[in-house]
PDB file of N, CA and C in Angstrom:
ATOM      1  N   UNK A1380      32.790  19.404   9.522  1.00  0.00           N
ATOM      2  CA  UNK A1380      31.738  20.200  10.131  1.00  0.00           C
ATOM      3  C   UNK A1380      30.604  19.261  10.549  1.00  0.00           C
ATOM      4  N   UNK A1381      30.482  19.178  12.469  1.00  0.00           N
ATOM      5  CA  UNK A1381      29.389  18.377  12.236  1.00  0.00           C
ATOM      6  C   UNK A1381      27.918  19.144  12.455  1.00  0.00           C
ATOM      7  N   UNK A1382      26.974  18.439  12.411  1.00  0.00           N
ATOM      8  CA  UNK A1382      25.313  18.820  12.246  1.00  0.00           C
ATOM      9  C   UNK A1382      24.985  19.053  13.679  1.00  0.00           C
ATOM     10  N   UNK A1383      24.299  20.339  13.854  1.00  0.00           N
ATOM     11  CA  UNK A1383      23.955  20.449  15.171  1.00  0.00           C
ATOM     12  C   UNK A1383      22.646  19.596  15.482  1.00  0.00           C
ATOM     13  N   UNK A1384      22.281  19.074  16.411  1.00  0.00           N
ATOM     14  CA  UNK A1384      21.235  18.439  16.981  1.00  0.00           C
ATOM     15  C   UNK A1384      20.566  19.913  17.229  1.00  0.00           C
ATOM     16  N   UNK A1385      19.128  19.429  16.481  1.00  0.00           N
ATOM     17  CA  UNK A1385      17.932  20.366  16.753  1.00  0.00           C
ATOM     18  C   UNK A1385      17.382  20.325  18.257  1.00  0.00           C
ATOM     19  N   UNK A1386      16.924  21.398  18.842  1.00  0.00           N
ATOM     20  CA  UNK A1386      16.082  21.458  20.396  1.00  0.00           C
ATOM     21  C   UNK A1386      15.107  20.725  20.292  1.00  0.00           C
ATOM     22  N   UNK A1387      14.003  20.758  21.483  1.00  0.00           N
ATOM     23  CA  UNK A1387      12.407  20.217  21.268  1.00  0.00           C
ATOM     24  C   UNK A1387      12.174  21.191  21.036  1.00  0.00           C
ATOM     25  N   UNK A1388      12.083  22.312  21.048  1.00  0.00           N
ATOM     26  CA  UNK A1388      11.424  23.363  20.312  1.00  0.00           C
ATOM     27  C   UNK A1388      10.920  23.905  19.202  1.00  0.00           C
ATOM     28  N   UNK A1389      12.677  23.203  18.384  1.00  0.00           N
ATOM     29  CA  UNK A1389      13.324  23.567  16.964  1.00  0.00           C
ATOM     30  C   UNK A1389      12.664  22.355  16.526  1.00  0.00           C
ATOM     31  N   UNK A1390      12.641  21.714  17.028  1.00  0.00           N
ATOM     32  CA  UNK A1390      11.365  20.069  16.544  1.00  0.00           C
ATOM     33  C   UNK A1390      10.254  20.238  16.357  1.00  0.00           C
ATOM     34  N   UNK A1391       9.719  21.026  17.174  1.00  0.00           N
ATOM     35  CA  UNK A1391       8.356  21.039  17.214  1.00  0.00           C
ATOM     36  C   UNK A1391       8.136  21.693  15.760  1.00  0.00           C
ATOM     37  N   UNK A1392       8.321  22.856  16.257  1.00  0.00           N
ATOM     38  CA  UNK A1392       8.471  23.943  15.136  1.00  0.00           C
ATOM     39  C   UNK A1392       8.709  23.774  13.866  1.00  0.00           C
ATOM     40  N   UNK A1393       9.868  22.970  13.334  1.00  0.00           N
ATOM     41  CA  UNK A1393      10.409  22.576  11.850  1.00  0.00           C
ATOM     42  C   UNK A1393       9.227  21.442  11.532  1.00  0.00           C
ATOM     43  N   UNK A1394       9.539  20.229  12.607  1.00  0.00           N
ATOM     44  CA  UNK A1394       8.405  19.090  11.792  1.00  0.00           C
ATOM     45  C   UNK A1394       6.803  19.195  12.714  1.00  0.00           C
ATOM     46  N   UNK A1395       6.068  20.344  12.919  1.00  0.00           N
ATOM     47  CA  UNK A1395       5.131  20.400  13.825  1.00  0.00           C
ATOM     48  C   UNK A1395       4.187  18.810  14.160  1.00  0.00           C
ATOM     49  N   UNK A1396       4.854  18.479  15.378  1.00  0.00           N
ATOM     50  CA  UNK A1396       4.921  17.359  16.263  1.00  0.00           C
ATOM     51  C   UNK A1396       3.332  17.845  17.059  1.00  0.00           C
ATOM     52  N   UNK A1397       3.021  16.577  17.199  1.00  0.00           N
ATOM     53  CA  UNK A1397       1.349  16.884  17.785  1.00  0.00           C
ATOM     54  C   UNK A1397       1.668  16.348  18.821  1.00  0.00           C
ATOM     55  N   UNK A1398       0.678  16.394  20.305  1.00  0.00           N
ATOM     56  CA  UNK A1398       1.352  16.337  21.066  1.00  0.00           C
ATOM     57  C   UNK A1398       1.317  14.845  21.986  1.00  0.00           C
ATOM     58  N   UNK A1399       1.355  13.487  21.335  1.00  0.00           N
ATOM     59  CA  UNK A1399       1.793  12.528  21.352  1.00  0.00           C
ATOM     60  C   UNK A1399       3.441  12.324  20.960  1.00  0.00           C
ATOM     61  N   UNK A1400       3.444  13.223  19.743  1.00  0.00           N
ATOM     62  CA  UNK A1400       5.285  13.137  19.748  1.00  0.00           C
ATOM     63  C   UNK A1400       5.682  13.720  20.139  1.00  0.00           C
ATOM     64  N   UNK A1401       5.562  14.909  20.574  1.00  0.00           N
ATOM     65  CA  UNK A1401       5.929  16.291  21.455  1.00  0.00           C
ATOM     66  C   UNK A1401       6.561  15.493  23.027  1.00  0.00           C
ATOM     67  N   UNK A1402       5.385  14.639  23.478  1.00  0.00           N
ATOM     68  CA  UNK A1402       5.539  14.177  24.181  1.00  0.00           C
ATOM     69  C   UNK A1402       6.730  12.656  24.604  1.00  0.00           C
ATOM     70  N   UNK A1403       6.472  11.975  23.274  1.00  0.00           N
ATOM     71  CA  UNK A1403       7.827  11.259  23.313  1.00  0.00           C
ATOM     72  C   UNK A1403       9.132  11.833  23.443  1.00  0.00           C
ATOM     73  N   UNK A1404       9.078  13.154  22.230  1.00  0.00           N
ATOM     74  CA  UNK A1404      10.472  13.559  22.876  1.00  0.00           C
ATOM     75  C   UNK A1404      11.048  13.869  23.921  1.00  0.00           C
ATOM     76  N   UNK A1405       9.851  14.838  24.187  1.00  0.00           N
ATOM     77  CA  UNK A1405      10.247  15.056  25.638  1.00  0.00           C
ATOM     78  C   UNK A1405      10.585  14.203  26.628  1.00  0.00           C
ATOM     79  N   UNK A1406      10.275  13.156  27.102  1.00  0.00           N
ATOM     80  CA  UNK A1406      11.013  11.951  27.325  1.00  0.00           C
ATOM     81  C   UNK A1406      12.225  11.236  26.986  1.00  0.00           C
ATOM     82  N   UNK A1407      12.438  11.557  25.567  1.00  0.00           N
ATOM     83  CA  UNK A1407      13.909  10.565  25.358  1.00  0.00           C
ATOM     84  C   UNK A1407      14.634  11.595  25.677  1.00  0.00           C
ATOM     85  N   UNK A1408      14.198  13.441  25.571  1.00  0.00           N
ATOM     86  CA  UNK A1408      15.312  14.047  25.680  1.00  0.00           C
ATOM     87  C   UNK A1408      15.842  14.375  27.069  1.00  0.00           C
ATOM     88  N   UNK A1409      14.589  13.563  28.313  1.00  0.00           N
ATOM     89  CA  UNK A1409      15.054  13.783  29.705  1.00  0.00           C
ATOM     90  C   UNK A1409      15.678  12.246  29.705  1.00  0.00           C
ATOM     91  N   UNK A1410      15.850  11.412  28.986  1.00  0.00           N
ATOM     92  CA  UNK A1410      17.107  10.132  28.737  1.00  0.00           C
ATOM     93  C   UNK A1410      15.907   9.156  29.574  1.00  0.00           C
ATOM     94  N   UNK A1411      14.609   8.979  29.532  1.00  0.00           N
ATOM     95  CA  UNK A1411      13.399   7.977  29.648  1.00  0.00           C
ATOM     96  C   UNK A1411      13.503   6.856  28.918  1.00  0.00           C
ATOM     97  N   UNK A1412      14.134   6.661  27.924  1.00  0.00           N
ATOM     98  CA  UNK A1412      14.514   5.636  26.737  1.00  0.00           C
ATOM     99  C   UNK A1412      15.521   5.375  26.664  1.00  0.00           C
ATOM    100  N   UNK A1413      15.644   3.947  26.958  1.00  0.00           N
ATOM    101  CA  UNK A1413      16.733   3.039  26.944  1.00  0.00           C
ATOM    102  C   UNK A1413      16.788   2.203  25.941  1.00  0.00           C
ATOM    103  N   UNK A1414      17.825   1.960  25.036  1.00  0.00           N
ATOM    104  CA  UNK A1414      18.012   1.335  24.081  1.00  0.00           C
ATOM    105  C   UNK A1414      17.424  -0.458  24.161  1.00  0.00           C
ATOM    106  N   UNK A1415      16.957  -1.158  23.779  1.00  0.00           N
ATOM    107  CA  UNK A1415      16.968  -2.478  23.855  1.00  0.00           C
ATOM    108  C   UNK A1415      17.710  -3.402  24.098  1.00  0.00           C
ATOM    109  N   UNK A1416      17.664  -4.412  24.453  1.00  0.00           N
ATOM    110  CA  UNK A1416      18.771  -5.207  24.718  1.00  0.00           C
ATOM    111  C   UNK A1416      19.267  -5.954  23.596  1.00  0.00           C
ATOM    112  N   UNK A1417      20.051  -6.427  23.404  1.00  0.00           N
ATOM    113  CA  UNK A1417      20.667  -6.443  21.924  1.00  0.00           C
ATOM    114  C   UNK A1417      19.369  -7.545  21.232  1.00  0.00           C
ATOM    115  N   UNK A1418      19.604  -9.066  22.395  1.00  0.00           N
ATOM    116  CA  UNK A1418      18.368 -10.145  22.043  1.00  0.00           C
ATOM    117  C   UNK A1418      16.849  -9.405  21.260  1.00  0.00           C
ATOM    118  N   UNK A1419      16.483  -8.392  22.009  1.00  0.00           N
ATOM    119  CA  UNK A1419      15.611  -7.785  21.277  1.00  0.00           C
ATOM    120  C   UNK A1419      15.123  -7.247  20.434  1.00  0.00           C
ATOM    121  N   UNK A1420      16.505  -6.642  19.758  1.00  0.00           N
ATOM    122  CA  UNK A1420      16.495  -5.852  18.918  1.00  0.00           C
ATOM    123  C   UNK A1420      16.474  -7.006  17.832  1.00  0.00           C
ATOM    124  N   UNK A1421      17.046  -8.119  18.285  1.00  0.00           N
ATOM    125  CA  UNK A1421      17.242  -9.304  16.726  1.00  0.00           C
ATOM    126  C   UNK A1421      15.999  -9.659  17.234  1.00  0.00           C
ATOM    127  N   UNK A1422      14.951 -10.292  17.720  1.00  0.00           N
ATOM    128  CA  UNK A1422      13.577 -10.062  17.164  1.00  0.00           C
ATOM    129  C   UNK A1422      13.443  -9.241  16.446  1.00  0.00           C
ATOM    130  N   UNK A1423      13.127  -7.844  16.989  1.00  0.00           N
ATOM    131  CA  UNK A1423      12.335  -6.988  16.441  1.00  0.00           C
ATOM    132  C   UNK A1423      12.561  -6.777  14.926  1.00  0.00           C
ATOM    133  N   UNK A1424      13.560  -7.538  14.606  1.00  0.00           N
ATOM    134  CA  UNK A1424      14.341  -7.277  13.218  1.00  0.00           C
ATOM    135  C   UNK A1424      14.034  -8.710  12.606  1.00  0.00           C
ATOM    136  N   UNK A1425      14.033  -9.928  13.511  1.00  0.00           N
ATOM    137  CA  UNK A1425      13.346 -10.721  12.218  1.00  0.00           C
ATOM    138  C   UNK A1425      12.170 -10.797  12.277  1.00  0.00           C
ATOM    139  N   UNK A1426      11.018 -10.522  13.387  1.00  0.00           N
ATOM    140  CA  UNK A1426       9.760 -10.025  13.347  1.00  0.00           C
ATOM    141  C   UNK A1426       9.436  -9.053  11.539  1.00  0.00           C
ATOM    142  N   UNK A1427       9.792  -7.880  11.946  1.00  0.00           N
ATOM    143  CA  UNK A1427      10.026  -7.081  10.950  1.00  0.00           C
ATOM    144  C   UNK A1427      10.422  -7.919   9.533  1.00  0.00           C
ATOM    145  N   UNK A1428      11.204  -8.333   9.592  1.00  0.00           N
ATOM    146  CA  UNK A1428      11.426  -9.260   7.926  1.00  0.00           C
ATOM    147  C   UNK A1428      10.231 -10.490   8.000  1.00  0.00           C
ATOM    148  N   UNK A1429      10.051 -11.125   8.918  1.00  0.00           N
ATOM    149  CA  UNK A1429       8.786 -11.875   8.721  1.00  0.00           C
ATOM    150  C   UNK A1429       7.604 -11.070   8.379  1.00  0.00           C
ATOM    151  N   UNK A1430       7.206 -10.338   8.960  1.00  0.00           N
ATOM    152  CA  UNK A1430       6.158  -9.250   8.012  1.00  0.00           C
ATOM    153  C   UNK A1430       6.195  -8.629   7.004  1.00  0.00           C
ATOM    154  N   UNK A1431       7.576  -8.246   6.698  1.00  0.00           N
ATOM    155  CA  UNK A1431       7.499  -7.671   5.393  1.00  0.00           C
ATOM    156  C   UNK A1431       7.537  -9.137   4.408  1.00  0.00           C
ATOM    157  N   UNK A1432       7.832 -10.063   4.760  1.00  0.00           N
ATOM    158  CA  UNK A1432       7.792 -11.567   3.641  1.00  0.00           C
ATOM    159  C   UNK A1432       5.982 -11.445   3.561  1.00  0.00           C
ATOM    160  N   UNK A1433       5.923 -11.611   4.800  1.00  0.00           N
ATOM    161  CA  UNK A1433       4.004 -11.863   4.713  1.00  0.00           C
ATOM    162  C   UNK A1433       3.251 -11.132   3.836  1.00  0.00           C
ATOM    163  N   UNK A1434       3.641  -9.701   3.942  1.00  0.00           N
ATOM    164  CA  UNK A1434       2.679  -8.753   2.874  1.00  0.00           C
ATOM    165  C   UNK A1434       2.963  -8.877   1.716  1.00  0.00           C
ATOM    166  N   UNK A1435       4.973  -9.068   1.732  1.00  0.00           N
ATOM    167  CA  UNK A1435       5.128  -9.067  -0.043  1.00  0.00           C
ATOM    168  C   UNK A1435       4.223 -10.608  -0.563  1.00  0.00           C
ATOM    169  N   UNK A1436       4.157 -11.976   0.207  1.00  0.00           N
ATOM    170  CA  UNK A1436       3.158 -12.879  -0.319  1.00  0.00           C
ATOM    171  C   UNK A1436       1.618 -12.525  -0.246  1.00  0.00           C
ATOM    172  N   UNK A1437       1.415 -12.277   0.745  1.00  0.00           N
ATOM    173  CA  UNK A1437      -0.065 -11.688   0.016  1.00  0.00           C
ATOM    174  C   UNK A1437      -0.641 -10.605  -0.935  1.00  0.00           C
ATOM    175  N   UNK A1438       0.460  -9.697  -1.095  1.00  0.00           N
ATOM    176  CA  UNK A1438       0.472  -8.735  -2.629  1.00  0.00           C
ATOM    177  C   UNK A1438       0.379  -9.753  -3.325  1.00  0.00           C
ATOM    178  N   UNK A1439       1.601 -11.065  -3.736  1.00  0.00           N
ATOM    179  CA  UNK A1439       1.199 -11.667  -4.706  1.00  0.00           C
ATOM    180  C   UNK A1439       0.195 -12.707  -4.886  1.00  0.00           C
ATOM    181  N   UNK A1440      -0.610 -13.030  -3.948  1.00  0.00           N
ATOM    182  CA  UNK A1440      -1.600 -13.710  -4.106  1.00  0.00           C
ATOM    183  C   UNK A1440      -2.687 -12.781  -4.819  1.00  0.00           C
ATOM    184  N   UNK A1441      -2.692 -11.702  -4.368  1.00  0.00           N
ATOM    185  CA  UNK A1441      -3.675 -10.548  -4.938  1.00  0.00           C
ATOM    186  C   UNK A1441      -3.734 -10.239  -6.116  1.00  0.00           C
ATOM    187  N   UNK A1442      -2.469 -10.537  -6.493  1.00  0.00           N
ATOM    188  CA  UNK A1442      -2.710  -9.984  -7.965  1.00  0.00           C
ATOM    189  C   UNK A1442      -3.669 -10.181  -8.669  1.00  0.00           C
ATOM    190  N   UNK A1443      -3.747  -9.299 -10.018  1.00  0.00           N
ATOM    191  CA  UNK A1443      -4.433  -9.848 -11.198  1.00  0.00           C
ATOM    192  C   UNK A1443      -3.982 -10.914 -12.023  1.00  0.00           C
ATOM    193  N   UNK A1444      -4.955 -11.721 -12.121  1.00  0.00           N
ATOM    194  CA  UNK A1444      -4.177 -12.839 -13.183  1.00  0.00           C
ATOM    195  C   UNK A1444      -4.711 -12.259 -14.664  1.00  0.00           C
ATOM    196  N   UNK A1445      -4.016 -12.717 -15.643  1.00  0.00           N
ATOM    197  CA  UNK A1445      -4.537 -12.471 -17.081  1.00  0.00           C
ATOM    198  C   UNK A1445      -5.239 -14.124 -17.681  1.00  0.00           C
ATOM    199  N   UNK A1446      -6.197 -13.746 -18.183  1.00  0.00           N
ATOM    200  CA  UNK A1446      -6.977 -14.910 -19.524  1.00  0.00           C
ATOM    201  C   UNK A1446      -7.100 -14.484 -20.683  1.00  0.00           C
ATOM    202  N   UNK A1447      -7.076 -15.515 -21.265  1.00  0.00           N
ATOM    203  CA  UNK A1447      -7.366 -15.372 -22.853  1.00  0.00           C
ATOM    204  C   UNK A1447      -8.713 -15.829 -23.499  1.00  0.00           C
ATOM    205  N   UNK A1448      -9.265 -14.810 -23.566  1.00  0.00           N
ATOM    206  CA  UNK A1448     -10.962 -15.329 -24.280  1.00  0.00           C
ATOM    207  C   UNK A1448     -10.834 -14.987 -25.774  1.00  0.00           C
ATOM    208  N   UNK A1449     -12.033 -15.588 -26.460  1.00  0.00           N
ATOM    209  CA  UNK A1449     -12.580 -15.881 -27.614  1.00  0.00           C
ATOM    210  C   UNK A1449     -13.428 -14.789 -27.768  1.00  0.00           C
ATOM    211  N   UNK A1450     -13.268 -13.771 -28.518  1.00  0.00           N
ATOM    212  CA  UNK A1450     -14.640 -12.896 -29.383  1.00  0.00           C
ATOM    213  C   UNK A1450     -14.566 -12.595 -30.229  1.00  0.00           C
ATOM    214  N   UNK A1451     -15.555 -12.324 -31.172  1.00  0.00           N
ATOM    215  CA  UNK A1451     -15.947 -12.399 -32.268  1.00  0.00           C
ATOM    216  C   UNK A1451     -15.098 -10.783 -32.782  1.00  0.00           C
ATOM    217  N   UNK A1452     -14.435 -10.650 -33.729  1.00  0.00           N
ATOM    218  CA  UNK A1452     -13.701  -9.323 -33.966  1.00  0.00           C
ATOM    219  C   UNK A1452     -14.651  -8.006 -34.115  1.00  0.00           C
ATOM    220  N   UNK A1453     -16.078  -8.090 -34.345  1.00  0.00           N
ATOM    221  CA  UNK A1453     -17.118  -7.307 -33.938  1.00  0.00           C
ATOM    222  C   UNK A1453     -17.338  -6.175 -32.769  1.00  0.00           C
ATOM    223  N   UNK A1454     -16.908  -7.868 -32.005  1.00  0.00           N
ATOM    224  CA  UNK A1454     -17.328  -6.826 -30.740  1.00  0.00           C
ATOM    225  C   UNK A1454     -16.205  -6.515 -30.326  1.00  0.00           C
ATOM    226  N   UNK A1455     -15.225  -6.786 -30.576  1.00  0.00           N
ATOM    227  CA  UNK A1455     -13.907  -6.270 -30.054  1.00  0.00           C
ATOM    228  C   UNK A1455     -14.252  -4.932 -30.435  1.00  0.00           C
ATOM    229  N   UNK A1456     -14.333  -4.493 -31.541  1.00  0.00           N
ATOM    230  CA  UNK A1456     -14.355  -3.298 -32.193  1.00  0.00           C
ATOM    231  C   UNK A1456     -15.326  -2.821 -32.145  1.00  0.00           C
ATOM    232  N   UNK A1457     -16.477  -3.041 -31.521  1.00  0.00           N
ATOM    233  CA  UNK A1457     -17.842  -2.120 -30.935  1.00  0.00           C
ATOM    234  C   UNK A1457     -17.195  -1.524 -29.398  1.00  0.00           C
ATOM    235  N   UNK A1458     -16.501  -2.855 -28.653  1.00  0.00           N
ATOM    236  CA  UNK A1458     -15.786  -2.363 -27.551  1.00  0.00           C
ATOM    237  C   UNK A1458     -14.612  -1.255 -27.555  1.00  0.00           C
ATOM    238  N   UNK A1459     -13.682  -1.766 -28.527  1.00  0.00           N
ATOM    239  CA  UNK A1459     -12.721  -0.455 -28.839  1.00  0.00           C
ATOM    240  C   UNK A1459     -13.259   0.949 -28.985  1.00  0.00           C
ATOM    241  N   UNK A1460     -14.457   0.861 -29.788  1.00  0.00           N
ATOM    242  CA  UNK A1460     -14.769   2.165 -30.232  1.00  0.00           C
ATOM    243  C   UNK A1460     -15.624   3.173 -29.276  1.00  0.00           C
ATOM    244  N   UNK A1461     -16.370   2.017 -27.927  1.00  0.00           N
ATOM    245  CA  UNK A1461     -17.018   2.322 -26.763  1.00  0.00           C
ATOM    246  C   UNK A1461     -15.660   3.375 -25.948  1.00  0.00           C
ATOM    247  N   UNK A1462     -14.822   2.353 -26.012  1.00  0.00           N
ATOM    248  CA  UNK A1462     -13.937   2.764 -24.839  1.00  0.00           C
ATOM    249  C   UNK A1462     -13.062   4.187 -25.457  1.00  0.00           C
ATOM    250  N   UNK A1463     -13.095   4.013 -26.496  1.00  0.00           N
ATOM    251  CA  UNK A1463     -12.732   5.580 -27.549  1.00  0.00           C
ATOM    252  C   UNK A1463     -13.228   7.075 -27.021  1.00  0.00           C
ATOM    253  N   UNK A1464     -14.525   6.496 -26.967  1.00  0.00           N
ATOM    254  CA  UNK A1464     -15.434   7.507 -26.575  1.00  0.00           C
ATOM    255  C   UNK A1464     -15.657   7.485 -25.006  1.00  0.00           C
ATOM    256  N   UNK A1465     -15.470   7.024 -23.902  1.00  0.00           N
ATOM    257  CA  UNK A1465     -14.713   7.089 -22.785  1.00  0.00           C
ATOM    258  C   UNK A1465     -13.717   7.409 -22.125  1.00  0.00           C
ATOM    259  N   UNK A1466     -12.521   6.980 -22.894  1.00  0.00           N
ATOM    260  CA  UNK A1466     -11.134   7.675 -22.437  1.00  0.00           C
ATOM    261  C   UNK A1466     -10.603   6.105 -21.808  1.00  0.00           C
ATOM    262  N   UNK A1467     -11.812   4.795 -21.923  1.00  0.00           N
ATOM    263  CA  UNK A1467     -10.746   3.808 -21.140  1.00  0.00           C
ATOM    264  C   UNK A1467     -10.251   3.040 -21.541  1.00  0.00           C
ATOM    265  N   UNK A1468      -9.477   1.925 -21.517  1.00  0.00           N
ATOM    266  CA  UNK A1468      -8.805   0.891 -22.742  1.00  0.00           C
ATOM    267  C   UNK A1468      -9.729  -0.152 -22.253  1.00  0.00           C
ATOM    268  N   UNK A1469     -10.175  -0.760 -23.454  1.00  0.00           N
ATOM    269  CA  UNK A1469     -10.866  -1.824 -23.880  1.00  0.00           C
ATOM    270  C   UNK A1469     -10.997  -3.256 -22.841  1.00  0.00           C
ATOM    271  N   UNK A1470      -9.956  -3.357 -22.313  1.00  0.00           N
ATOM    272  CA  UNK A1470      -9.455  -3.966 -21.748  1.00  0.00           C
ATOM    273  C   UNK A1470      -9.836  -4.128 -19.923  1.00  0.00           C
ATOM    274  N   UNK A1471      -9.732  -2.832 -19.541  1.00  0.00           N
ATOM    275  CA  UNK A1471     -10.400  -2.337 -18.662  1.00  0.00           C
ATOM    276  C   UNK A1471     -11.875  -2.257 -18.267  1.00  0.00           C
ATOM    277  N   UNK A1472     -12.781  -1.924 -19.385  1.00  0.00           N
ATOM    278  CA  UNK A1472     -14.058  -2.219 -19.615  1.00  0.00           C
ATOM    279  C   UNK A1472     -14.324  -3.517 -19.831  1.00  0.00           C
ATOM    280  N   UNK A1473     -14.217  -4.749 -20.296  1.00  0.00           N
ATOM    281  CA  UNK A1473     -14.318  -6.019 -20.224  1.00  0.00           C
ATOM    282  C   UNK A1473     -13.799  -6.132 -19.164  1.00  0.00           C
ATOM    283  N   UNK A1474     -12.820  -6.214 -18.013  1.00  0.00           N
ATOM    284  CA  UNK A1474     -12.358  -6.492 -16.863  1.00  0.00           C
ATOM    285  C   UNK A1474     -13.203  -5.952 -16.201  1.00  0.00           C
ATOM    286  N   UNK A1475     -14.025  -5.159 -16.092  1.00  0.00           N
ATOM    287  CA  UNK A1475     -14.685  -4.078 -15.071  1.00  0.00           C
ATOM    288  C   UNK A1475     -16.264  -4.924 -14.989  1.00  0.00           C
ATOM    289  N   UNK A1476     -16.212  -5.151 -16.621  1.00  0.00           N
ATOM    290  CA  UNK A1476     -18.109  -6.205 -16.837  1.00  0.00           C
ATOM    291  C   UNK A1476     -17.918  -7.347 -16.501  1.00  0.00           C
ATOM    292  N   UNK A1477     -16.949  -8.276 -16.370  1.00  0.00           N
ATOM    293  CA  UNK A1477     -16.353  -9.479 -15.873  1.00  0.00           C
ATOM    294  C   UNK A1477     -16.804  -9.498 -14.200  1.00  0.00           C
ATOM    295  N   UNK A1478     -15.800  -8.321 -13.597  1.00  0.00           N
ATOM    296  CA  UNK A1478     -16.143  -7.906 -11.678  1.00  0.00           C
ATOM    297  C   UNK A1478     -17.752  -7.778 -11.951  1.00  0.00           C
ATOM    298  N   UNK A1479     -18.153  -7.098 -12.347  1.00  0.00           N
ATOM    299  CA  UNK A1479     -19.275  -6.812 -11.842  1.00  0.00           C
ATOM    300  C   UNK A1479     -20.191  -8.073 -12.104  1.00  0.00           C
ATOM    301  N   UNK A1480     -20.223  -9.075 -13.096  1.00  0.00           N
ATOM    302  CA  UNK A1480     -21.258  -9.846 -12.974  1.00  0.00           C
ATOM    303  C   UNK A1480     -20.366 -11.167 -12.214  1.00  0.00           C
ATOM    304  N   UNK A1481     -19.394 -11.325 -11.760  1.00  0.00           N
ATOM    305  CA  UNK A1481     -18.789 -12.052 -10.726  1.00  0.00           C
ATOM    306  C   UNK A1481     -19.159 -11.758  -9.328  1.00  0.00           C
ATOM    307  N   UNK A1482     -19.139 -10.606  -9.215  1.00  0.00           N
ATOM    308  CA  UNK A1482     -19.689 -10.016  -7.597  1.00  0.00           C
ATOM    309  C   UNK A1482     -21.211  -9.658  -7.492  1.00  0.00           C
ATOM    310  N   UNK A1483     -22.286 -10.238  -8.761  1.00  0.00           N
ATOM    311  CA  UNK A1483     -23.747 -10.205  -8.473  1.00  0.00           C
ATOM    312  C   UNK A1483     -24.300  -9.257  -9.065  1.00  0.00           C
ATOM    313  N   UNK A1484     -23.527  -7.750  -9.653  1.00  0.00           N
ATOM    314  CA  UNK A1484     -23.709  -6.501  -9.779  1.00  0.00           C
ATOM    315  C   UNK A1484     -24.708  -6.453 -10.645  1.00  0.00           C
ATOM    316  N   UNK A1485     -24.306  -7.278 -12.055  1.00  0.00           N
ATOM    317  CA  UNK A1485     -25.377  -6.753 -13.172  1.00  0.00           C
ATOM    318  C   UNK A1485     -25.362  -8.303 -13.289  1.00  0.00           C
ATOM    319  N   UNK A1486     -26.591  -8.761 -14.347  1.00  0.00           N
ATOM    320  CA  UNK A1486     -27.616 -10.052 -15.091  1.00  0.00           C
ATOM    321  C   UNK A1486     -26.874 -10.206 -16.478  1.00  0.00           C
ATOM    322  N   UNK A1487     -26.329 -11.232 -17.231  1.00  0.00           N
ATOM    323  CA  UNK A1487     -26.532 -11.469 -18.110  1.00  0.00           C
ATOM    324  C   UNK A1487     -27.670 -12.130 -18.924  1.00  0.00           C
ATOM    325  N   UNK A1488     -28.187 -11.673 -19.986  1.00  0.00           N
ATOM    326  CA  UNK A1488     -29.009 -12.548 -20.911  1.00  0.00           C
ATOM    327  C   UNK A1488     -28.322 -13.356 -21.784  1.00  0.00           C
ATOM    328  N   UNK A1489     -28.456 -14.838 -21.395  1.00  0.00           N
ATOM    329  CA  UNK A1489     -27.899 -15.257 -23.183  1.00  0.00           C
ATOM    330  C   UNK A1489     -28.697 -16.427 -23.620  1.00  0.00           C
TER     331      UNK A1489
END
């Protein structure tokens, strides 16, 4: 049993097409669109994998890195018990006071 091909109508209607795509179809379905030439299509395909390499390396440049600091078990546990009463992990709140006096936000005294 095969699948009937939907109308432009039955297009519009099922995936409501605005009328930039309304309008493409209507075009490929008066046969306005011609397939690529094969050469092109292998660009457009290692184009396409060259960009998707590019973003997946700059996701990983983005990342978060992790450090390991020194504090006094005090304040760990003044911090734990802050973030208790917040709802956030400890962890998060020291990462968050870290950004902010890295990007100018707040002054330390020491």
């Amino acid at each position: 049993m095969s699948k009937r091909i939907l109308s432009m109508d039955e297009h519009v209607k099922k995936y409501q097409l605005d009328d930039e795509e309304r309008a493409t179809l209507e075009a490929f379905e008066r046969g306005e669109y011609i397939p690529a030439p094969e050469k092109d299509q292998i660009k457009f395909r290692k184009e396409l994998r060259e960009s998707v390499i590019y973003t997946w390396a700059k996701r990983e440049r983005e990342k978060n890195k992790n450090i390991n600091i020194r504090m006094s078990e005090e304040d760990i546990n003044k911090l734990k018990a802050k973030s208790l009463k917040v709802g956030i992990p400890y962890q998060t709140i020291a990462a968050s006071i870290l950004h902010q006096y890295a990007n100018d936000k707040i002054e330390i005294k020491i």
